[in-house]
Amino acid sequence: MRSVCWVVAVMVLVGGCGAPDQPGPDVSDKDAGSSKETRPLSPEEQFEQLNLDYVQAVEKAGDEDGLQSPTVADQYAGKFLELASAHPESRTAFASLNWVAVFAKDPALQNQAIDQMVANHVDNVGLSRLNMQMAQKPLSDESDAQLTTMIEKSSDESIRASATMALARQLSSVPEDQQDEERIKSLYQSVVDQYTSQPRMVAAASQALAKFRFRIGQIAPEIDGEDLDGQAFKLSDYRGKVVVLDFWGDW
Amino acid sequence: MYPHERSLVEQLADKPFALIGVNSDRDLESIRAIVKEKNITWRSFWNGPQGTGGPISTEWGVTGWPTIYVLDAEGKIRYKNVRGADMDEAITKLLAEMGQEVELTHAASLPTGSKQSTVRQRRRGGGGSASVQ
């Protein structure tokens, strides 16, 4: 991989495409000026190059979606992780880690990336988008810890809110009788109480909270309606009886 | 469904038991005709002209039909989506909590055949179900 970068670097310089280099000769980079042919790619350029290489590798494997090439994705995930750890605080690092979180097939690689995003980029708003994806995933000890850290450490409301929603969703993905109902409820409640700047999430959280009223063990909420002949009646009219409530339709 | 439900309503007529429907058909006239034609003897709320998008099913978060809730005498939700023999068992248990011992048996002519085979017919899926969206 590294050799590819160098080749491209050389081509760019020789071709003289007027790459938007840093202006002025006095660049802090130690290697600047040491060798004209071997200017190292900036982290951004390395990221772009890795992306291109990945696309080519996937195309070569005859699989444009990359869906059938988990090994290729994981192989590149390793390279993106390397790039990220070379410049851990940079935007490129975040983009690289995000690439791994999204494209890697191996959960261990994904977790490694997300752990680093949480450790070094807890205020990067890109985490909000990641959290929407996290919400769809099954609960694990790792994701629980990652999302909890975001909720505790991030100074950005959209990140804290989306992490709270994602964690509540993950906790809700296990069968109903195994759920930590109190924890799920308090997470949704905290979104409603604390994140008024995120109206869509507040709406989703209150909707989720409402569903708890219809769980086993709860007193059934009242139904005050009309029968098929237009006569008014209530569900509570049947207190004192065992009631089978059947949502039905003849179709 | 109808024969099993009708059988329950008949057998439990003198017990503290009620089968209450929430009907989600859009057209009130045609559902009234069906109630007569198919001898649906129990009472139903009407979910309104929006059908499956009506207010009652929306509030209850119902997205699959049929959806069943079984409530005890206090109005507490005790079972969800029990069908066939499982529904019988739920009802029997809740009545027993009230000191009412019942034994439910259904005619072999129920569409699902024996009582055992109705157990397999649980949950969504099967021809009779539908969902919103």
mmCIF file of C-alpha atoms in Angstrom:
data_model
loop_
_atom_site.group_PDB
_atom_site.id
_atom_site.type_symbol
_atom_site.label_atom_id
_atom_site.label_comp_id
_atom_site.label_asym_id
_atom_site.label_seq_id
_atom_site.Cartn_x
_atom_site.Cartn_y
_atom_site.Cartn_z
ATOM 1 C CA MET A 1 0.000 0.000 0.000
ATOM 2 C CA ARG A 2 2.647 2.437 0.988
ATOM 3 C CA SER A 3 4.443 1.990 -2.314
ATOM 4 C CA VAL A 4 1.237 2.874 -4.163
ATOM 5 C CA CYS A 5 1.072 6.119 -2.237
ATOM 6 C CA TRP A 6 4.603 6.987 -3.144
ATOM 7 C CA VAL A 7 4.011 6.238 -6.794
ATOM 8 C CA VAL A 8 0.980 8.460 -6.837
ATOM 9 C CA ALA A 9 2.882 11.168 -5.015
ATOM 10 C CA VAL A 10 5.598 11.060 -7.609
ATOM 11 C CA MET A 11 3.082 11.150 -10.428
ATOM 12 C CA VAL A 12 1.360 14.154 -8.967
ATOM 13 C CA LEU A 13 4.634 16.035 -8.673
ATOM 14 C CA VAL A 14 5.972 15.039 -12.074
ATOM 15 C CA GLY A 15 2.690 15.737 -13.769
ATOM 16 C CA GLY A 16 2.667 19.154 -12.165
ATOM 17 C CA CYS A 17 -1.110 19.268 -11.828
ATOM 18 C CA GLY A 18 -0.769 22.243 -9.557
ATOM 19 C CA ALA A 19 -1.842 20.365 -6.503
ATOM 20 C CA PRO A 20 -2.977 22.759 -3.776
ATOM 21 C CA ASP A 21 0.145 22.394 -1.722
ATOM 22 C CA GLN A 22 0.774 24.286 1.445
ATOM 23 C CA PRO A 23 1.940 27.747 0.478
ATOM 24 C CA GLY A 24 5.436 28.981 1.199
ATOM 25 C CA PRO A 25 8.605 27.046 1.594
ATOM 26 C CA ASP A 26 8.647 27.160 5.334
ATOM 27 C CA VAL A 27 6.369 24.287 6.124
ATOM 28 C CA SER A 28 6.648 22.749 9.532
ATOM 29 C CA ASP A 29 6.799 19.286 8.030
ATOM 30 C CA LYS A 30 10.309 17.977 8.632
ATOM 31 C CA ASP A 31 10.437 16.225 5.290
ATOM 32 C CA ALA A 32 9.591 19.345 3.319
ATOM 33 C CA GLY A 33 12.288 20.088 0.849
ATOM 34 C CA SER A 34 14.284 17.044 1.807
ATOM 35 C CA SER A 35 13.372 15.297 -1.411
ATOM 36 C CA LYS A 36 11.277 16.691 -4.215
ATOM 37 C CA GLU A 37 10.216 13.301 -5.542
ATOM 38 C CA THR A 38 9.074 11.843 -2.302
ATOM 39 C CA ARG A 39 6.793 14.403 -0.707
ATOM 40 C CA PRO A 40 4.613 12.256 1.513
ATOM 41 C CA LEU A 41 0.877 12.409 0.954
ATOM 42 C CA SER A 42 -1.019 14.501 3.429
ATOM 43 C CA PRO A 43 -3.363 12.533 5.682
ATOM 44 C CA GLU A 44 -6.307 13.769 3.578
ATOM 45 C CA GLU A 45 -4.639 12.564 0.416
ATOM 46 C CA GLN A 46 -3.835 9.234 1.978
ATOM 47 C CA PHE A 47 -7.478 8.874 2.943
ATOM 48 C CA GLU A 48 -8.628 9.645 -0.605
ATOM 49 C CA GLN A 49 -6.094 7.247 -1.997
ATOM 50 C CA LEU A 50 -7.145 4.455 0.318
ATOM 51 C CA ASN A 51 -10.727 5.029 -0.716
ATOM 52 C CA LEU A 52 -9.820 4.804 -4.394
ATOM 53 C CA ASP A 53 -7.726 1.726 -3.818
ATOM 54 C CA TYR A 54 -10.571 0.082 -1.983
ATOM 55 C CA VAL A 55 -13.042 0.812 -4.758
ATOM 56 C CA GLN A 56 -10.617 -0.633 -7.275
ATOM 57 C CA ALA A 57 -9.954 -3.689 -5.153
ATOM 58 C CA VAL A 58 -13.665 -4.320 -4.819
ATOM 59 C CA GLU A 59 -14.226 -3.813 -8.539
ATOM 60 C CA LYS A 60 -11.385 -6.165 -9.265
ATOM 61 C CA ALA A 61 -13.104 -8.720 -7.104
ATOM 62 C CA GLY A 62 -16.126 -8.241 -9.385
ATOM 63 C CA ASP A 63 -18.296 -6.969 -6.608
ATOM 64 C CA GLU A 64 -19.117 -3.304 -6.791
ATOM 65 C CA ASP A 65 -21.202 -3.215 -3.662
ATOM 66 C CA GLY A 66 -18.478 -4.781 -1.610
ATOM 67 C CA LEU A 67 -21.164 -6.942 -0.082
ATOM 68 C CA GLN A 68 -19.480 -10.145 -1.121
ATOM 69 C CA SER A 69 -16.009 -9.002 -0.226
ATOM 70 C CA PRO A 70 -15.841 -8.888 3.534
ATOM 71 C CA THR A 71 -12.175 -9.752 3.506
ATOM 72 C CA VAL A 72 -11.375 -6.810 1.230
ATOM 73 C CA ALA A 73 -13.325 -4.440 3.464
ATOM 74 C CA ASP A 74 -11.634 -5.752 6.581
ATOM 75 C CA GLN A 75 -8.236 -5.630 4.936
ATOM 76 C CA TYR A 76 -8.780 -1.944 4.133
ATOM 77 C CA ALA A 77 -10.232 -1.368 7.578
ATOM 78 C CA GLY A 78 -6.805 -2.291 8.912
ATOM 79 C CA LYS A 79 -5.196 0.325 6.688
ATOM 80 C CA PHE A 80 -7.690 3.009 7.673
ATOM 81 C CA LEU A 81 -7.086 2.219 11.338
ATOM 82 C CA GLU A 82 -3.359 2.618 10.719
ATOM 83 C CA LEU A 83 -3.919 5.971 9.038
ATOM 84 C CA ALA A 84 -6.092 7.089 11.952
ATOM 85 C CA SER A 85 -3.541 6.155 14.589
ATOM 86 C CA ALA A 86 -0.827 8.048 12.707
ATOM 87 C CA HIS A 87 -2.805 11.287 13.221
ATOM 88 C CA PRO A 88 -5.159 10.406 16.051
ATOM 89 C CA GLU A 89 -6.649 13.863 16.644
ATOM 90 C CA SER A 90 -7.144 14.872 13.010
ATOM 91 C CA ARG A 91 -10.318 15.081 10.956
ATOM 92 C CA THR A 92 -8.803 12.484 8.700
ATOM 93 C CA ALA A 93 -8.572 10.153 11.665
ATOM 94 C CA PHE A 94 -12.266 10.620 12.318
ATOM 95 C CA ALA A 95 -13.124 9.996 8.675
ATOM 96 C CA SER A 96 -10.919 6.896 8.659
ATOM 97 C CA LEU A 97 -12.439 5.510 11.834
ATOM 98 C CA ASN A 98 -15.890 6.261 10.508
ATOM 99 C CA TRP A 99 -15.027 4.334 7.350
ATOM 100 C CA VAL A 100 -14.117 1.333 9.477
ATOM 101 C CA ALA A 101 -17.246 1.663 11.616
ATOM 102 C CA VAL A 102 -19.408 1.707 8.492
ATOM 103 C CA PHE A 103 -17.665 -0.689 6.114
ATOM 104 C CA ALA A 104 -15.752 -3.224 8.206
ATOM 105 C CA LYS A 105 -17.520 -6.556 8.522
ATOM 106 C CA ASP A 106 -15.603 -7.781 11.544
ATOM 107 C CA PRO A 107 -17.284 -6.438 14.706
ATOM 108 C CA ALA A 108 -13.911 -6.361 16.462
ATOM 109 C CA LEU A 109 -12.619 -3.887 13.859
ATOM 110 C CA GLN A 110 -15.791 -1.815 14.086
ATOM 111 C CA ASN A 111 -15.483 -1.680 17.847
ATOM 112 C CA GLN A 112 -11.831 -0.739 17.685
ATOM 113 C CA ALA A 113 -12.767 2.176 15.423
ATOM 114 C CA ILE A 114 -15.726 3.324 17.490
ATOM 115 C CA ASP A 115 -13.691 3.088 20.707
ATOM 116 C CA GLN A 116 -11.159 5.470 19.187
ATOM 117 C CA MET A 117 -13.861 7.811 17.889
ATOM 118 C CA VAL A 118 -15.282 8.002 21.386
ATOM 119 C CA ALA A 119 -11.850 8.459 22.976
ATOM 120 C CA ASN A 120 -10.521 11.146 20.633
ATOM 121 C CA HIS A 121 -13.503 12.687 18.831
ATOM 122 C CA VAL A 122 -16.349 12.695 21.296
ATOM 123 C CA ASP A 123 -17.449 16.167 20.137
ATOM 124 C CA ASN A 124 -17.334 15.469 16.406
ATOM 125 C CA VAL A 125 -20.906 15.848 15.173
ATOM 126 C CA GLY A 126 -20.314 13.023 12.714
ATOM 127 C CA LEU A 127 -20.997 10.791 15.708
ATOM 128 C CA SER A 128 -24.686 11.711 15.473
ATOM 129 C CA ARG A 129 -24.897 10.035 12.101
ATOM 130 C CA LEU A 130 -22.971 7.043 13.385
ATOM 131 C CA ASN A 131 -25.445 6.785 16.250
ATOM 132 C CA MET A 132 -28.367 6.417 13.855
ATOM 133 C CA GLN A 133 -26.595 3.370 12.506
ATOM 134 C CA MET A 134 -25.728 2.161 16.012
ATOM 135 C CA ALA A 135 -29.433 2.278 16.878
ATOM 136 C CA GLN A 136 -30.100 -0.503 14.363
ATOM 137 C CA LYS A 137 -27.504 -2.842 15.798
ATOM 138 C CA PRO A 138 -27.946 -5.462 18.470
ATOM 139 C CA LEU A 139 -26.908 -4.653 22.009
ATOM 140 C CA SER A 140 -23.390 -5.607 23.095
ATOM 141 C CA ASP A 141 -21.215 -4.755 26.082
ATOM 142 C CA GLU A 142 -18.997 -2.752 23.739
ATOM 143 C CA SER A 143 -21.786 -0.667 22.222
ATOM 144 C CA ASP A 144 -23.293 -0.099 25.659
ATOM 145 C CA ALA A 145 -19.959 1.287 26.902
ATOM 146 C CA GLN A 146 -19.373 3.363 23.747
ATOM 147 C CA LEU A 147 -22.798 4.983 23.803
ATOM 148 C CA THR A 148 -22.697 5.532 27.557
ATOM 149 C CA THR A 149 -19.368 7.320 27.199
ATOM 150 C CA MET A 150 -20.777 9.574 24.473
ATOM 151 C CA ILE A 151 -23.733 10.439 26.718
ATOM 152 C CA GLU A 152 -21.419 11.267 29.625
ATOM 153 C CA LYS A 153 -18.555 12.965 27.816
ATOM 154 C CA SER A 154 -19.799 14.730 24.706
ATOM 155 C CA SER A 155 -20.431 18.456 24.926
ATOM 156 C CA ASP A 156 -22.641 18.298 21.828
ATOM 157 C CA GLU A 157 -26.370 17.895 22.460
ATOM 158 C CA SER A 158 -27.140 16.157 19.182
ATOM 159 C CA ILE A 159 -24.487 13.556 19.958
ATOM 160 C CA ARG A 160 -25.707 12.993 23.507
ATOM 161 C CA ALA A 161 -29.327 12.784 22.372
ATOM 162 C CA SER A 162 -28.629 10.421 19.469
ATOM 163 C CA ALA A 163 -26.435 8.230 21.675
ATOM 164 C CA THR A 164 -29.220 8.064 24.258
ATOM 165 C CA MET A 165 -31.748 7.063 21.601
ATOM 166 C CA ALA A 166 -29.387 4.492 20.108
ATOM 167 C CA LEU A 167 -28.737 2.917 23.494
ATOM 168 C CA ALA A 168 -32.441 2.797 24.326
ATOM 169 C CA ARG A 169 -33.158 1.197 20.941
ATOM 170 C CA GLN A 170 -30.429 -1.388 21.438
ATOM 171 C CA LEU A 171 -31.685 -2.225 24.922
ATOM 172 C CA SER A 172 -35.154 -2.634 23.396
ATOM 173 C CA SER A 173 -33.900 -5.083 20.777
ATOM 174 C CA VAL A 174 -33.841 -7.995 23.223
ATOM 175 C CA PRO A 175 -37.091 -9.891 23.910
ATOM 176 C CA GLU A 176 -39.585 -7.896 25.951
ATOM 177 C CA ASP A 177 -39.443 -10.128 29.042
ATOM 178 C CA GLN A 178 -35.645 -9.784 29.220
ATOM 179 C CA GLN A 179 -35.490 -6.036 28.870
ATOM 180 C CA ASP A 180 -34.182 -3.642 31.468
ATOM 181 C CA GLU A 181 -37.418 -1.712 31.344
ATOM 182 C CA GLU A 182 -36.473 0.894 33.958
ATOM 183 C CA ARG A 183 -33.230 1.737 32.197
ATOM 184 C CA ILE A 184 -34.901 1.994 28.781
ATOM 185 C CA LYS A 185 -37.618 4.225 30.162
ATOM 186 C CA SER A 186 -35.186 6.519 31.956
ATOM 187 C CA LEU A 187 -33.112 6.882 28.766
ATOM 188 C CA TYR A 188 -36.156 7.874 26.712
ATOM 189 C CA GLN A 189 -37.315 10.141 29.527
ATOM 190 C CA SER A 190 -33.937 11.892 29.597
ATOM 191 C CA VAL A 191 -34.287 12.657 25.877
ATOM 192 C CA VAL A 192 -37.716 14.165 26.487
ATOM 193 C CA ASP A 193 -36.472 16.180 29.484
ATOM 194 C CA GLN A 194 -33.044 17.307 28.335
ATOM 195 C CA TYR A 195 -32.878 17.560 24.558
ATOM 196 C CA THR A 196 -35.594 19.988 23.548
ATOM 197 C CA SER A 197 -33.215 21.241 20.841
ATOM 198 C CA GLN A 198 -33.799 17.885 19.083
ATOM 199 C CA PRO A 199 -37.559 17.844 18.462
ATOM 200 C CA ARG A 200 -37.570 14.751 16.245
ATOM 201 C CA MET A 201 -35.775 12.694 18.841
ATOM 202 C CA VAL A 202 -38.036 14.027 21.582
ATOM 203 C CA ALA A 203 -41.056 12.947 19.499
ATOM 204 C CA ALA A 204 -39.606 9.489 18.907
ATOM 205 C CA ALA A 205 -38.733 9.121 22.590
ATOM 206 C CA SER A 206 -42.196 10.065 23.790
ATOM 207 C CA GLN A 207 -43.719 7.678 21.284
ATOM 208 C CA ALA A 208 -41.495 4.910 22.608
ATOM 209 C CA LEU A 209 -42.424 5.797 26.190
ATOM 210 C CA ALA A 210 -46.126 5.660 25.322
ATOM 211 C CA LYS A 211 -45.754 2.058 24.194
ATOM 212 C CA PHE A 212 -44.812 1.023 27.710
ATOM 213 C CA ARG A 213 -48.411 1.727 28.710
ATOM 214 C CA PHE A 214 -49.467 -1.264 26.627
ATOM 215 C CA ARG A 215 -47.047 -3.785 28.056
ATOM 216 C CA ILE A 216 -47.886 -6.903 29.991
ATOM 217 C CA GLY A 217 -48.474 -5.989 33.641
ATOM 218 C CA GLN A 218 -49.840 -2.510 32.902
ATOM 219 C CA ILE A 219 -53.467 -1.560 33.458
ATOM 220 C CA ALA A 220 -54.923 -1.309 29.973
ATOM 221 C CA PRO A 221 -55.560 2.319 29.019
ATOM 222 C CA GLU A 222 -59.193 3.230 28.528
ATOM 223 C CA ILE A 223 -60.927 2.876 25.202
ATOM 224 C CA ASP A 224 -63.877 5.221 24.954
ATOM 225 C CA GLY A 225 -65.571 4.665 21.625
ATOM 226 C CA GLU A 226 -68.574 3.448 19.721
ATOM 227 C CA ASP A 227 -69.618 0.000 18.639
ATOM 228 C CA LEU A 228 -70.523 -0.892 15.066
ATOM 229 C CA ASP A 229 -74.091 0.288 15.677
ATOM 230 C CA GLY A 230 -72.931 3.676 16.913
ATOM 231 C CA GLN A 231 -73.565 2.926 20.602
ATOM 232 C CA ALA A 232 -71.009 4.490 22.947
ATOM 233 C CA PHE A 233 -69.214 2.182 25.356
ATOM 234 C CA LYS A 234 -65.949 1.868 27.235
ATOM 235 C CA LEU A 235 -63.393 -0.834 27.782
ATOM 236 C CA SER A 236 -63.637 -0.170 31.535
ATOM 237 C CA ASP A 237 -67.313 -1.185 31.393
ATOM 238 C CA TYR A 238 -65.910 -4.728 31.473
ATOM 239 C CA ARG A 239 -63.868 -4.425 34.669
ATOM 240 C CA GLY A 240 -64.445 -7.477 36.813
ATOM 241 C CA LYS A 241 -64.326 -9.723 33.755
ATOM 242 C CA VAL A 242 -61.566 -11.446 31.912
ATOM 243 C CA VAL A 243 -61.425 -9.588 28.594
ATOM 244 C CA VAL A 244 -60.022 -10.760 25.289
ATOM 245 C CA LEU A 245 -59.453 -7.598 23.279
ATOM 246 C CA ASP A 246 -59.181 -8.530 19.641
ATOM 247 C CA PHE A 247 -58.019 -6.020 17.010
ATOM 248 C CA TRP A 248 -59.607 -7.540 13.942
ATOM 249 C CA GLY A 249 -60.730 -6.832 10.431
ATOM 250 C CA ASP A 250 -62.557 -8.860 7.854
ATOM 251 C CA TRP A 251 -60.191 -8.859 4.895
ATOM 252 C CA MET B 1 -60.797 -17.168 14.064
ATOM 253 C CA TYR B 2 -64.545 -16.628 14.122
ATOM 254 C CA PRO B 3 -65.528 -20.234 14.997
ATOM 255 C CA HIS B 4 -63.008 -20.375 17.856
ATOM 256 C CA GLU B 5 -64.140 -17.005 19.188
ATOM 257 C CA ARG B 6 -67.790 -17.888 18.838
ATOM 258 C CA SER B 7 -67.138 -21.124 20.718
ATOM 259 C CA LEU B 8 -65.430 -19.196 23.544
ATOM 260 C CA VAL B 9 -68.258 -16.706 23.810
ATOM 261 C CA GLU B 10 -70.828 -19.497 23.941
ATOM 262 C CA GLN B 11 -69.002 -21.650 26.474
ATOM 263 C CA LEU B 12 -68.207 -18.738 28.772
ATOM 264 C CA ALA B 13 -71.590 -17.030 28.504
ATOM 265 C CA ASP B 14 -72.280 -17.407 32.238
ATOM 266 C CA LYS B 15 -68.696 -16.615 33.332
ATOM 267 C CA PRO B 16 -67.071 -13.250 34.016
ATOM 268 C CA PHE B 17 -65.683 -13.135 30.517
ATOM 269 C CA ALA B 18 -66.025 -10.820 27.523
ATOM 270 C CA LEU B 19 -64.642 -10.849 24.036
ATOM 271 C CA ILE B 20 -64.348 -7.295 22.763
ATOM 272 C CA GLY B 21 -63.291 -6.494 19.246
ATOM 273 C CA VAL B 22 -61.694 -3.416 17.775
ATOM 274 C CA ASN B 23 -62.783 -3.558 14.188
ATOM 275 C CA SER B 24 -60.458 -1.917 11.684
ATOM 276 C CA ASP B 25 -62.514 -2.149 8.521
ATOM 277 C CA ARG B 26 -63.028 1.182 6.790
ATOM 278 C CA ASP B 27 -66.582 0.672 5.620
ATOM 279 C CA LEU B 28 -69.105 0.512 8.434
ATOM 280 C CA GLU B 29 -71.999 -0.672 6.229
ATOM 281 C CA SER B 30 -70.141 -3.642 4.838
ATOM 282 C CA ILE B 31 -68.766 -4.691 8.214
ATOM 283 C CA ARG B 32 -72.284 -4.593 9.643
ATOM 284 C CA ALA B 33 -73.356 -6.978 6.881
ATOM 285 C CA ILE B 34 -70.413 -9.261 7.636
ATOM 286 C CA VAL B 35 -71.255 -9.292 11.349
ATOM 287 C CA LYS B 36 -74.723 -10.588 10.456
ATOM 288 C CA GLU B 37 -73.588 -12.990 7.775
ATOM 289 C CA LYS B 38 -70.816 -14.566 9.832
ATOM 290 C CA ASN B 39 -72.738 -14.562 13.080
ATOM 291 C CA ILE B 40 -70.258 -12.411 15.000
ATOM 292 C CA THR B 41 -72.019 -12.271 18.328
ATOM 293 C CA TRP B 42 -69.611 -10.144 20.292
ATOM 294 C CA ARG B 43 -69.293 -6.398 20.545
ATOM 295 C CA SER B 44 -66.629 -4.362 18.779
ATOM 296 C CA PHE B 45 -65.369 -0.838 18.948
ATOM 297 C CA TRP B 46 -65.091 0.679 15.493
ATOM 298 C CA ASN B 47 -61.601 2.003 14.704
ATOM 299 C CA GLY B 48 -63.093 4.618 12.369
ATOM 300 C CA PRO B 49 -63.033 5.350 8.637
ATOM 301 C CA GLN B 50 -59.238 5.320 8.506
ATOM 302 C CA GLY B 51 -59.319 1.565 8.992
ATOM 303 C CA THR B 52 -56.000 0.217 10.208
ATOM 304 C CA GLY B 53 -54.826 3.828 10.630
ATOM 305 C CA GLY B 54 -57.659 4.585 13.045
ATOM 306 C CA PRO B 55 -57.227 6.204 16.461
ATOM 307 C CA ILE B 56 -57.584 3.145 18.704
ATOM 308 C CA SER B 57 -55.101 0.889 16.915
ATOM 309 C CA THR B 58 -52.723 3.831 16.523
ATOM 310 C CA GLU B 59 -52.788 4.634 20.225
ATOM 311 C CA TRP B 60 -52.291 0.985 21.098
ATOM 312 C CA GLY B 61 -49.378 0.712 18.667
ATOM 313 C CA VAL B 62 -51.049 -2.112 16.753
ATOM 314 C CA THR B 63 -49.341 -2.780 13.440
ATOM 315 C CA GLY B 64 -50.464 -6.351 12.743
ATOM 316 C CA TRP B 65 -53.935 -7.863 12.456
ATOM 317 C CA PRO B 66 -55.226 -9.638 14.329
ATOM 318 C CA THR B 67 -53.564 -8.466 17.546
ATOM 319 C CA ILE B 68 -54.844 -9.909 20.814
ATOM 320 C CA TYR B 69 -54.609 -8.527 24.349
ATOM 321 C CA VAL B 70 -55.943 -10.560 27.269
ATOM 322 C CA LEU B 71 -56.859 -8.512 30.353
ATOM 323 C CA ASP B 72 -57.602 -9.784 33.833
ATOM 324 C CA ALA B 73 -60.517 -8.698 35.987
ATOM 325 C CA GLU B 74 -58.593 -5.632 37.193
ATOM 326 C CA GLY B 75 -58.033 -4.507 33.631
ATOM 327 C CA LYS B 76 -54.369 -5.414 33.697
ATOM 328 C CA ILE B 77 -52.764 -6.601 30.461
ATOM 329 C CA ARG B 78 -51.682 -10.182 31.138
ATOM 330 C CA TYR B 79 -51.123 -11.785 27.728
ATOM 331 C CA LYS B 80 -50.520 -10.600 24.197
ATOM 332 C CA ASN B 81 -51.066 -12.319 20.879
ATOM 333 C CA VAL B 82 -52.142 -15.671 22.231
ATOM 334 C CA ARG B 83 -54.100 -17.766 19.746
ATOM 335 C CA GLY B 84 -55.972 -21.020 19.707
ATOM 336 C CA ALA B 85 -55.048 -23.333 22.567
ATOM 337 C CA ASP B 86 -52.760 -20.671 24.052
ATOM 338 C CA MET B 87 -55.647 -18.242 24.237
ATOM 339 C CA ASP B 88 -57.799 -20.929 25.884
ATOM 340 C CA GLU B 89 -55.068 -21.546 28.434
ATOM 341 C CA ALA B 90 -54.705 -17.831 29.206
ATOM 342 C CA ILE B 91 -58.428 -17.419 29.720
ATOM 343 C CA THR B 92 -58.636 -20.571 31.852
ATOM 344 C CA LYS B 93 -55.822 -19.332 34.112
ATOM 345 C CA LEU B 94 -57.284 -15.872 34.576
ATOM 346 C CA LEU B 95 -60.730 -17.260 35.352
ATOM 347 C CA ALA B 96 -59.123 -19.684 37.818
ATOM 348 C CA GLU B 97 -57.580 -16.670 39.594
ATOM 349 C CA MET B 98 -61.161 -15.539 40.164
ATOM 350 C CA GLY B 99 -62.149 -18.951 41.487
ATOM 351 C CA GLN B 100 -63.868 -19.924 38.249
ATOM 352 C CA GLU B 101 -62.769 -23.329 37.036
ATOM 353 C CA VAL B 102 -63.565 -23.892 33.383
ATOM 354 C CA GLU B 103 -62.593 -26.485 30.824
ATOM 355 C CA LEU B 104 -62.711 -25.298 27.264
ATOM 356 C CA THR B 105 -63.344 -27.713 24.451
ATOM 357 C CA HIS B 106 -63.994 -26.820 20.871
ATOM 358 C CA ALA B 107 -65.743 -28.716 18.115
ATOM 359 C CA ALA B 108 -63.403 -30.689 15.885
ATOM 360 C CA SER B 109 -64.851 -28.775 12.971
ATOM 361 C CA LEU B 110 -62.772 -25.703 13.792
ATOM 362 C CA PRO B 111 -60.850 -24.774 10.672
ATOM 363 C CA THR B 112 -57.533 -25.652 12.237
ATOM 364 C CA GLY B 113 -58.691 -29.133 13.168
ATOM 365 C CA SER B 114 -57.634 -30.443 16.539
ATOM 366 C CA LYS B 115 -56.962 -28.275 19.541
ATOM 367 C CA GLN B 116 -53.272 -29.137 19.337
ATOM 368 C CA SER B 117 -52.890 -27.902 15.818
ATOM 369 C CA THR B 118 -54.334 -24.535 16.744
ATOM 370 C CA VAL B 119 -51.333 -24.001 18.973
ATOM 371 C CA ARG B 120 -49.080 -23.925 15.953
ATOM 372 C CA GLN B 121 -51.173 -21.207 14.401
ATOM 373 C CA ARG B 122 -49.840 -18.463 16.553
ATOM 374 C CA ARG B 123 -48.592 -14.988 15.950
ATOM 375 C CA ARG B 124 -48.735 -13.004 12.759
ATOM 376 C CA GLY B 125 -48.366 -14.575 9.402
ATOM 377 C CA GLY B 126 -50.828 -16.848 7.799
ATOM 378 C CA GLY B 127 -53.461 -15.705 5.383
ATOM 379 C CA GLY B 128 -55.538 -13.646 7.751
ATOM 380 C CA SER B 129 -53.012 -11.085 8.821
ATOM 381 C CA ALA B 130 -52.260 -7.709 7.417
ATOM 382 C CA SER B 131 -50.156 -4.812 8.433
ATOM 383 C CA VAL B 132 -50.036 -1.085 8.022
ATOM 384 C CA GLN B 133 -47.615 0.488 5.541
#
